[in-house]
CSV table of C-alpha atoms in Angstrom, one decimal:
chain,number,residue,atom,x,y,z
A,776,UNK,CA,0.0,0.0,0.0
A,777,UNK,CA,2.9,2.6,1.2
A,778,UNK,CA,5.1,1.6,-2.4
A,779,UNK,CA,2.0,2.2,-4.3
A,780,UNK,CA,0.9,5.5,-2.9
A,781,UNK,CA,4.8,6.4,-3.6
A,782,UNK,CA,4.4,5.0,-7.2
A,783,UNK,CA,0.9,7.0,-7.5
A,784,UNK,CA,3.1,10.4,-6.0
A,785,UNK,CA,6.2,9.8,-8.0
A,786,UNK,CA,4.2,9.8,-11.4
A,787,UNK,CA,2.7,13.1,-10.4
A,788,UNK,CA,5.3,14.9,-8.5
A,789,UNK,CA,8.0,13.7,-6.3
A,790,UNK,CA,9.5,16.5,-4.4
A,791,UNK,CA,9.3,20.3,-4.6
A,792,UNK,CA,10.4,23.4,-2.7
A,793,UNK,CA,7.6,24.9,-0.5
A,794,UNK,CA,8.5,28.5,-2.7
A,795,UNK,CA,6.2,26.8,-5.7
A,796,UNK,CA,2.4,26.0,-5.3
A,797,UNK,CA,1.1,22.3,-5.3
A,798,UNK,CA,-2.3,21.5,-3.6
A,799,UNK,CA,-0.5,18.5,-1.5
A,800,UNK,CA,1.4,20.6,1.1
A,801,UNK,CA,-1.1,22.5,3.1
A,802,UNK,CA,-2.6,18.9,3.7
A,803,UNK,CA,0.1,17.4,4.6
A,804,UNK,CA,1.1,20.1,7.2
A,805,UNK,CA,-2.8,20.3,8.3
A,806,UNK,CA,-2.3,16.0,8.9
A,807,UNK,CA,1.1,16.2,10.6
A,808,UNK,CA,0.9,18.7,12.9
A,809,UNK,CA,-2.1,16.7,14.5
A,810,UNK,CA,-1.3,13.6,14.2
A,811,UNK,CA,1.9,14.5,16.4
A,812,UNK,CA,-0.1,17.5,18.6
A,813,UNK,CA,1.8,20.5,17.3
A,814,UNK,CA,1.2,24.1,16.4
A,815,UNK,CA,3.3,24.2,13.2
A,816,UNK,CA,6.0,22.7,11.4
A,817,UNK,CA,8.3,23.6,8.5
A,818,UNK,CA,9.3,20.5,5.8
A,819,UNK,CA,12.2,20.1,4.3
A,820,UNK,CA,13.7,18.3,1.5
A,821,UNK,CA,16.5,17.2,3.1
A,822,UNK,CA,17.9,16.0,6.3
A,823,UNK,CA,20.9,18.9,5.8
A,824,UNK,CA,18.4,21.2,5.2
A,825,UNK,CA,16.3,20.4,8.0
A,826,UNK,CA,20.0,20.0,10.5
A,827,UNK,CA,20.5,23.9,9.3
A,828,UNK,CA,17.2,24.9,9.6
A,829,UNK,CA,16.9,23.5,13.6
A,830,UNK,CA,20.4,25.6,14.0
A,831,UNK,CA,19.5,28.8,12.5
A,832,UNK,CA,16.0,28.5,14.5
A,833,UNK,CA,18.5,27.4,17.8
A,834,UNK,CA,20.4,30.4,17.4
A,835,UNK,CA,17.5,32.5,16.6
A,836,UNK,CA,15.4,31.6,19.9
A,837,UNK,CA,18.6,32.0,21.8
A,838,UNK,CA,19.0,35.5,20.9
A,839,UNK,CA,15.0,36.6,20.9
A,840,UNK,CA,14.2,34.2,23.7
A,841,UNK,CA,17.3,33.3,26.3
A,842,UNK,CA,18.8,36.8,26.0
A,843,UNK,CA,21.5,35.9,24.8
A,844,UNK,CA,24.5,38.1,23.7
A,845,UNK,CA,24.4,38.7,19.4
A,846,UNK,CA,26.8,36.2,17.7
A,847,UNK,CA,27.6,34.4,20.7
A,848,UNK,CA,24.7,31.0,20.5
A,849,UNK,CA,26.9,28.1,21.2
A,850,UNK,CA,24.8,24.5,19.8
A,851,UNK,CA,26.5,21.5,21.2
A,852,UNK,CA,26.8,18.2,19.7
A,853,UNK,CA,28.2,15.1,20.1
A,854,UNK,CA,31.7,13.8,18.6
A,855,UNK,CA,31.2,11.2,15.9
A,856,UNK,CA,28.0,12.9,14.5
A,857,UNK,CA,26.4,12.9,10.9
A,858,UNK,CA,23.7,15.1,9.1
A,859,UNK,CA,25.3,16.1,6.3
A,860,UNK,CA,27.6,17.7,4.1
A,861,UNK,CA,27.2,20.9,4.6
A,862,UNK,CA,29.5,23.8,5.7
A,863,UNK,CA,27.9,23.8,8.9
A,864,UNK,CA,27.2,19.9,9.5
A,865,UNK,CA,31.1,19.7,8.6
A,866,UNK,CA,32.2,22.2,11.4
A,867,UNK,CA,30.2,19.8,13.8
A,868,UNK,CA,31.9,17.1,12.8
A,869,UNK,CA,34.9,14.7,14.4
A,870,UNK,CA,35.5,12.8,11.0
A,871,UNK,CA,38.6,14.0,9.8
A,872,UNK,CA,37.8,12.6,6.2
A,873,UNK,CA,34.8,14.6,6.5
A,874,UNK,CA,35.6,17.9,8.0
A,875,UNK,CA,39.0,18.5,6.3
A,876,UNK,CA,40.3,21.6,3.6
A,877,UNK,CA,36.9,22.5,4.3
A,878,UNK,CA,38.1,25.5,6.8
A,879,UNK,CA,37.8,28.2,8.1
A,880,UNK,CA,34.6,26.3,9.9
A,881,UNK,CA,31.4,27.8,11.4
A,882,UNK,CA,31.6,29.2,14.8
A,883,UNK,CA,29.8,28.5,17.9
A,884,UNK,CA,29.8,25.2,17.6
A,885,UNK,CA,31.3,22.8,20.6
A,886,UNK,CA,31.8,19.2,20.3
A,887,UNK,CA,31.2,16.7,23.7
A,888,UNK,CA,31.7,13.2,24.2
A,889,UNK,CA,28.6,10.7,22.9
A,890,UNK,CA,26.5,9.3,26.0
A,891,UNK,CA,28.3,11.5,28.6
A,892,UNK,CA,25.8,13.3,30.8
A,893,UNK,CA,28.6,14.8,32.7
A,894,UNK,CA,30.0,15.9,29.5
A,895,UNK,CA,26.6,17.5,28.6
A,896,UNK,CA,26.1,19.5,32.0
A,897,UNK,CA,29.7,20.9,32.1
A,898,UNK,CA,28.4,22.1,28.3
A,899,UNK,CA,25.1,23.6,29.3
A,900,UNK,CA,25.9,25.4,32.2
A,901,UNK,CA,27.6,28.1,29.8
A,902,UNK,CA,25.1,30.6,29.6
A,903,UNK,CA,25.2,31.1,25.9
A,904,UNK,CA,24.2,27.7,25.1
A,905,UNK,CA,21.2,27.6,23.2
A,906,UNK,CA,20.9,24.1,21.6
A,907,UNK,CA,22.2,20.0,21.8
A,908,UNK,CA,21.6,19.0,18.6
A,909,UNK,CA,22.3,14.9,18.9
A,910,UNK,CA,21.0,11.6,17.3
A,911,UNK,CA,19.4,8.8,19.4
A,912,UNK,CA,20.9,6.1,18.0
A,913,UNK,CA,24.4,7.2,16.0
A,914,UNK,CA,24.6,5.4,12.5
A,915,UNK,CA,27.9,6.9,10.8
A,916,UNK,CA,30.4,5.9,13.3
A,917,UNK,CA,29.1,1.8,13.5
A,918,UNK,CA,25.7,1.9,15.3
A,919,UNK,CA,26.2,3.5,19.0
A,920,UNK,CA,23.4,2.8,20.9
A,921,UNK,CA,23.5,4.8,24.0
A,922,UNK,CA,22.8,4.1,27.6
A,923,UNK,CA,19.0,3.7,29.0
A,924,UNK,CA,19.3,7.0,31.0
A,925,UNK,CA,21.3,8.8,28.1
A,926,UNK,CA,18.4,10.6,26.2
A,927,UNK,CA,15.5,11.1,29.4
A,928,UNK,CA,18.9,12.1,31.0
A,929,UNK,CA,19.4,15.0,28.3
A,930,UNK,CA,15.5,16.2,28.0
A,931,UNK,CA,16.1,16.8,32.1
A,932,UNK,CA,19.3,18.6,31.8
A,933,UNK,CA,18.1,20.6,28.1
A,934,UNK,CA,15.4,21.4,30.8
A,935,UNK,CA,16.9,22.4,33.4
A,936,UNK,CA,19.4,24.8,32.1
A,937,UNK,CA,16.6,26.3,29.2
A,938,UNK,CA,18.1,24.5,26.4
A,939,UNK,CA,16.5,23.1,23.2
A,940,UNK,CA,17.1,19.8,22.5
C-alpha cells in the first residue's frame, strides 16, 4: 500500500520546494501537525536542510528568547555525528575525512563526548548555550546505541538549564 501511494506520488510529482504552489502541502502540514499534537512545522527536503534549519532556528530563539548576547549562541553536539555535508554539519563534525580543507569552519559550535551526561552538564551550564543537537541512536560511526538514562537524562538537563534539544 505505502510503495503504491509512492508509485501514484512519484508519477505526479515527487518533491518540490515549499516557494512553488502544489495542492498536497497545506494537507500534509494540516495532517502532521495533528497527528503528532503541534502548532506548526516547516518540511524540508532534506535532512541537511532540516540539520541547518533546527540551528538557524536554535540560534534564533537563543537570541529573541534566552537573551542571549548577538553572535555568541553556542549548539552542542556530540563527537562522531552525521547530518550532512554541509558547511555547517562539517564544522560539527569529528571525521577528519569529512571535516577537512573545508576550513575556516562555522563558529559556535562545541563538540562533547557521545552518552556523557557529565559531559553535557559541564556544556550547558555556559550561559550562551542555546541548543544539543544529537541523534538517538548514531549510525555513521558503527551503530552506538547509548545508555537507557542517556536521552531522558538529556531532555532533564536541556530542561533544566533552558536548552533546546
Amino acid at each position: 500500500k505505502i510503495v503504491k501511494a509512492l508509485q501514484d506520488q512519484a508519477c505526479v510529482l515527487t518533491l518540490t520546494s515549499r516557494a512553488f504552489y502544489n495542492n498536497i502541502l497545506g494537507e500534509y502540514e494540516e495532517y502532521i501537525t495533528k497527528l503528532f499534537g503541534y502548532d506548526k512545522v516547516l518540511p524540508m527536503n532534506t535532512g541537511v536542510e532540516a540539520g541547518e534549519t533546527a540551528c538557524k532556528l536554535a540560534r534564533k530563539w537563543g537570541y529573541s528568547k534566552k537573551k542571549i548576547p548577538n553572535n555568541q549562541a553556542i549548539i552542542v553536539f556530540a563527537n562522531n555525528n552525521f547530518w550532512g555535508r554541509s558547511l555547517a554539519a562539517v564544522s560539527s563534525s569529528t571525521d577528519p575525512e569529512c571535516y577537512e580543507g573545508y576550513g575556516p569552519y562555522m563558529p559556535g559550535f562545541e563538540i562533547i563526548p557521545y552518552d556523557d551526561l557529565k559531559a553535557l552538564e559541564t556544556a550547558l551550564k555556559n550561559e550562551n548555550v542555546c541548543a544539543f543537537m544529537v541523534e538517538p541512536i548514531q549510525g555513521e560511526a558503527g551503530v552506538m546505541v547509548p545508555s537507557e538514562e542517556y536521552i531522558p537524562g538529556v531532555r532533564n538537563l536541556c530542561t533544566k538549564y533552558n536548552v533546546l534539544f
